[in-house]
Amino acid sequence: MRGVYISQDLSHAGGIEKKIYRQIEEFEKNNFTIYKAINPKRNIFHLIRNVIPFFSKQYFMSDNINWIEYDFVYIRKGAVLDKSVIGLLTKIKLQNPQILIIMEIPTYPYIDEFKGLLKWIIKSKEKLWVPKLKLYVDLFVTYSDDKKIYDIPCLNISNAYDFPEHPPLIKCSSDSIQLLGVAALCFYHGYDRVIEGLNNYYQSSKSQRQIQFQLVGDGPVLKEYEQLVKKYQLEDKVTFHGRIAFSDLDRFYQTADIGIDSLARHRSGVFYNSSLKGKEYLAKGLPIISGVKTELDSENLSFYYKIPNDDTPLDIEKVIEWYDSLKKNMSKKELTNFIYKYGKSNYTFEKTFQPVVDYLKERETKRK
């Protein structure tokens, strides 16, 4: 089968960009021929154009494709489903009525990830154009647990990570506990809950253990976090490292004890999410704390700690109790290897993307 993979530029988000190319590799490993229609890095002109009514264009690398030559299209949804997206889908189906159109929705629901005027612009555009999607899209690939979105059937898959061949290296553990958060810091990551929790812990009489929070990344809420740390005088407990090259992250993972996943997805209206960051933590052998339901919830995993899906501060004392219980039965090295092996058995790209490959092969068989 021949297919076209369409995506906006995501070079600013290394983990997501890597995921796109790994999905393409999975198609190619299964004998699909893929044409990559991935936008180059956007400039200020593209960003301004995309907020102007009737002038936005989401996928400008797909202009000169002869769609009759292809069996399917795999489109990664961008920020907004606007007139240009429907125009592209119309063009594809007019040229090739038999072509399969699959659209990946990385997060759903997504509208509450935006704020203010931008949110109003996106909602206004989508109210007009989203109802037309069902005329063209055969299937949504989603990391949510929805069975239908916009009256279109969903294929639910899990996020994945490119697991290394061998378990990660770790440095010797100490009595202190190192919490690690790696993200493009947005309000729904909820790391303020960790900072508030640390403040409560160090204000209490039970603060016997040293608990530190290493925060890697930058984003819209970085200054808010910095102000909160300054307010509580936690500068020696919380360290901001800024944006780090993807290749340099291992030095933080090697000294971390616990990976902090998103703790406030409820703020963006999301109550189930197959977290990409969670899979990276698995690959690094880290126990995980999450504030949103994921596929790990159903597994009764000792190394996965779920906290309430609300704005309450992280209870550091309970985190210490949970983490110490993990280390009662195995060393840190054994725990790291156990988590890594679990992740590698369940969340490689080969395994999680196979349902998409199977769907296309099955449709092709029926068509023949």
Coordinates of C-alpha atoms in Angstrom, one line a residue, residues 21-159:
Y21 CA 9.2 9.6 12.4
R22 CA 9.0 6.3 14.3
Q23 CA 5.4 6.0 13.2
I24 CA 6.6 6.4 9.6
E25 CA 9.3 3.8 10.2
E26 CA 6.6 1.4 11.4
F27 CA 4.6 1.9 8.2
E28 CA 7.8 1.3 6.1
K29 CA 8.8 -1.8 8.2
N30 CA 5.3 -3.2 7.3
N31 CA 6.0 -2.7 3.5
F32 CA 4.0 0.5 3.1
T33 CA 5.5 3.1 0.8
I34 CA 5.2 6.5 2.6
Y35 CA 5.4 10.0 1.1
K36 CA 6.3 12.4 3.9
A37 CA 4.3 15.7 3.7
I38 CA 5.7 17.4 6.8
N39 CA 5.7 21.1 7.0
P40 CA 9.1 22.8 7.5
K41 CA 9.6 24.9 10.6
R42 CA 6.9 27.6 10.8
N43 CA 7.9 31.3 10.8
I44 CA 6.0 34.3 12.2
F45 CA 4.1 34.7 8.9
H46 CA 2.6 31.2 9.2
L47 CA 1.6 31.8 12.8
I48 CA -0.1 35.2 12.0
R49 CA -1.8 33.7 9.0
N50 CA -3.3 30.8 11.0
V51 CA -5.3 33.1 13.3
I52 CA -6.7 35.2 10.5
P53 CA -10.2 34.0 9.4
F54 CA -10.4 32.4 6.0
F55 CA -6.6 32.7 5.4
S56 CA -5.2 30.0 7.6
K57 CA -3.4 27.0 6.1
Q58 CA -2.4 24.1 8.2
Y59 CA -0.7 21.7 5.8
F60 CA 1.0 23.6 3.1
M61 CA 3.4 20.7 2.1
S62 CA 0.5 18.8 0.6
D63 CA -0.3 21.1 -2.3
N64 CA 1.3 19.2 -5.2
I65 CA 0.5 15.6 -4.4
N66 CA -1.3 13.5 -6.9
W67 CA -3.8 11.7 -4.6
I68 CA -4.9 9.1 -7.1
E69 CA -1.5 7.4 -6.7
Y70 CA -2.1 6.6 -3.0
D71 CA -4.3 4.2 -1.0
F72 CA -4.4 6.1 2.3
V73 CA -3.6 9.3 4.1
Y74 CA -2.5 9.5 7.7
I75 CA -2.9 13.1 9.1
R76 CA -1.7 14.2 12.5
K77 CA -4.2 16.9 13.7
G78 CA -2.7 20.3 14.1
A79 CA -3.9 23.1 16.4
V80 CA -7.1 23.8 14.6
L81 CA -9.5 22.0 12.3
D82 CA -10.3 24.9 10.0
K83 CA -11.4 25.6 6.5
S84 CA -8.0 24.7 5.0
V85 CA -8.2 21.2 6.5
I86 CA -11.7 20.6 5.1
G87 CA -10.5 22.0 1.8
L88 CA -7.6 19.6 1.8
L89 CA -9.8 16.6 2.6
T90 CA -12.3 17.6 -0.1
K91 CA -9.5 17.8 -2.7
I92 CA -8.2 14.4 -1.7
K93 CA -11.6 12.7 -1.9
L94 CA -12.4 14.4 -5.2
Q95 CA -9.2 13.1 -6.8
N96 CA -9.5 9.7 -5.2
P97 CA -12.9 8.7 -3.8
Q98 CA -11.5 5.3 -2.7
I99 CA -8.7 6.6 -0.6
L100 CA -8.7 6.0 3.2
I101 CA -8.3 9.0 5.4
I102 CA -7.1 8.4 8.9
M103 CA -6.6 11.4 11.3
E104 CA -4.6 11.1 14.5
I105 CA -5.9 13.3 17.4
P106 CA -3.0 13.4 19.9
T107 CA -5.2 14.8 22.8
Y108 CA -8.9 14.8 23.2
P109 CA -10.7 16.8 24.3
Y110 CA -8.3 19.6 23.5
I111 CA -10.1 22.9 23.3
D112 CA -9.5 23.8 27.0
E113 CA -5.7 23.6 26.4
F114 CA -6.1 27.1 24.8
K115 CA -6.9 30.3 26.6
G116 CA -8.5 33.7 25.9
L117 CA -8.7 35.0 22.3
L118 CA -6.9 32.1 20.8
K119 CA -9.4 29.7 22.3
W120 CA -12.4 31.8 21.0
I121 CA -10.8 31.8 17.5
I122 CA -10.3 28.1 17.4
K123 CA -13.8 27.3 18.8
S124 CA -15.4 29.7 16.2
K125 CA -13.5 28.0 13.3
E126 CA -14.2 24.4 14.5
K127 CA -17.9 25.1 15.1
L128 CA -18.2 25.9 11.4
W129 CA -15.9 23.2 10.0
V130 CA -15.7 20.2 12.3
P131 CA -19.2 18.9 11.4
K132 CA -17.9 18.3 7.8
L133 CA -15.1 15.9 8.9
K134 CA -17.4 12.9 8.9
L135 CA -17.9 13.4 5.1
Y136 CA -14.2 12.6 4.6
V137 CA -12.5 11.0 7.6
D138 CA -12.8 7.2 7.9
L139 CA -11.1 6.8 11.2
F140 CA -9.7 8.7 14.1
V141 CA -6.6 7.3 15.9
T142 CA -6.7 8.6 19.4
Y143 CA -4.9 8.1 22.8
S144 CA -8.2 8.8 24.7
D145 CA -10.7 6.1 25.5
D146 CA -13.5 7.6 23.2
K147 CA -15.2 5.2 20.9
K148 CA -16.5 8.0 18.6
I149 CA -15.4 11.6 18.1
Y150 CA -17.4 14.0 16.0
D151 CA -19.5 10.9 15.0
I152 CA -16.4 9.2 13.5
P153 CA -15.2 5.8 14.9
C154 CA -12.0 5.8 16.9
L155 CA -9.1 3.4 17.0
N156 CA -7.7 3.7 20.6
I157 CA -4.0 3.1 20.9
S158 CA -1.3 3.9 23.5
N159 CA 1.6 6.2 23.2

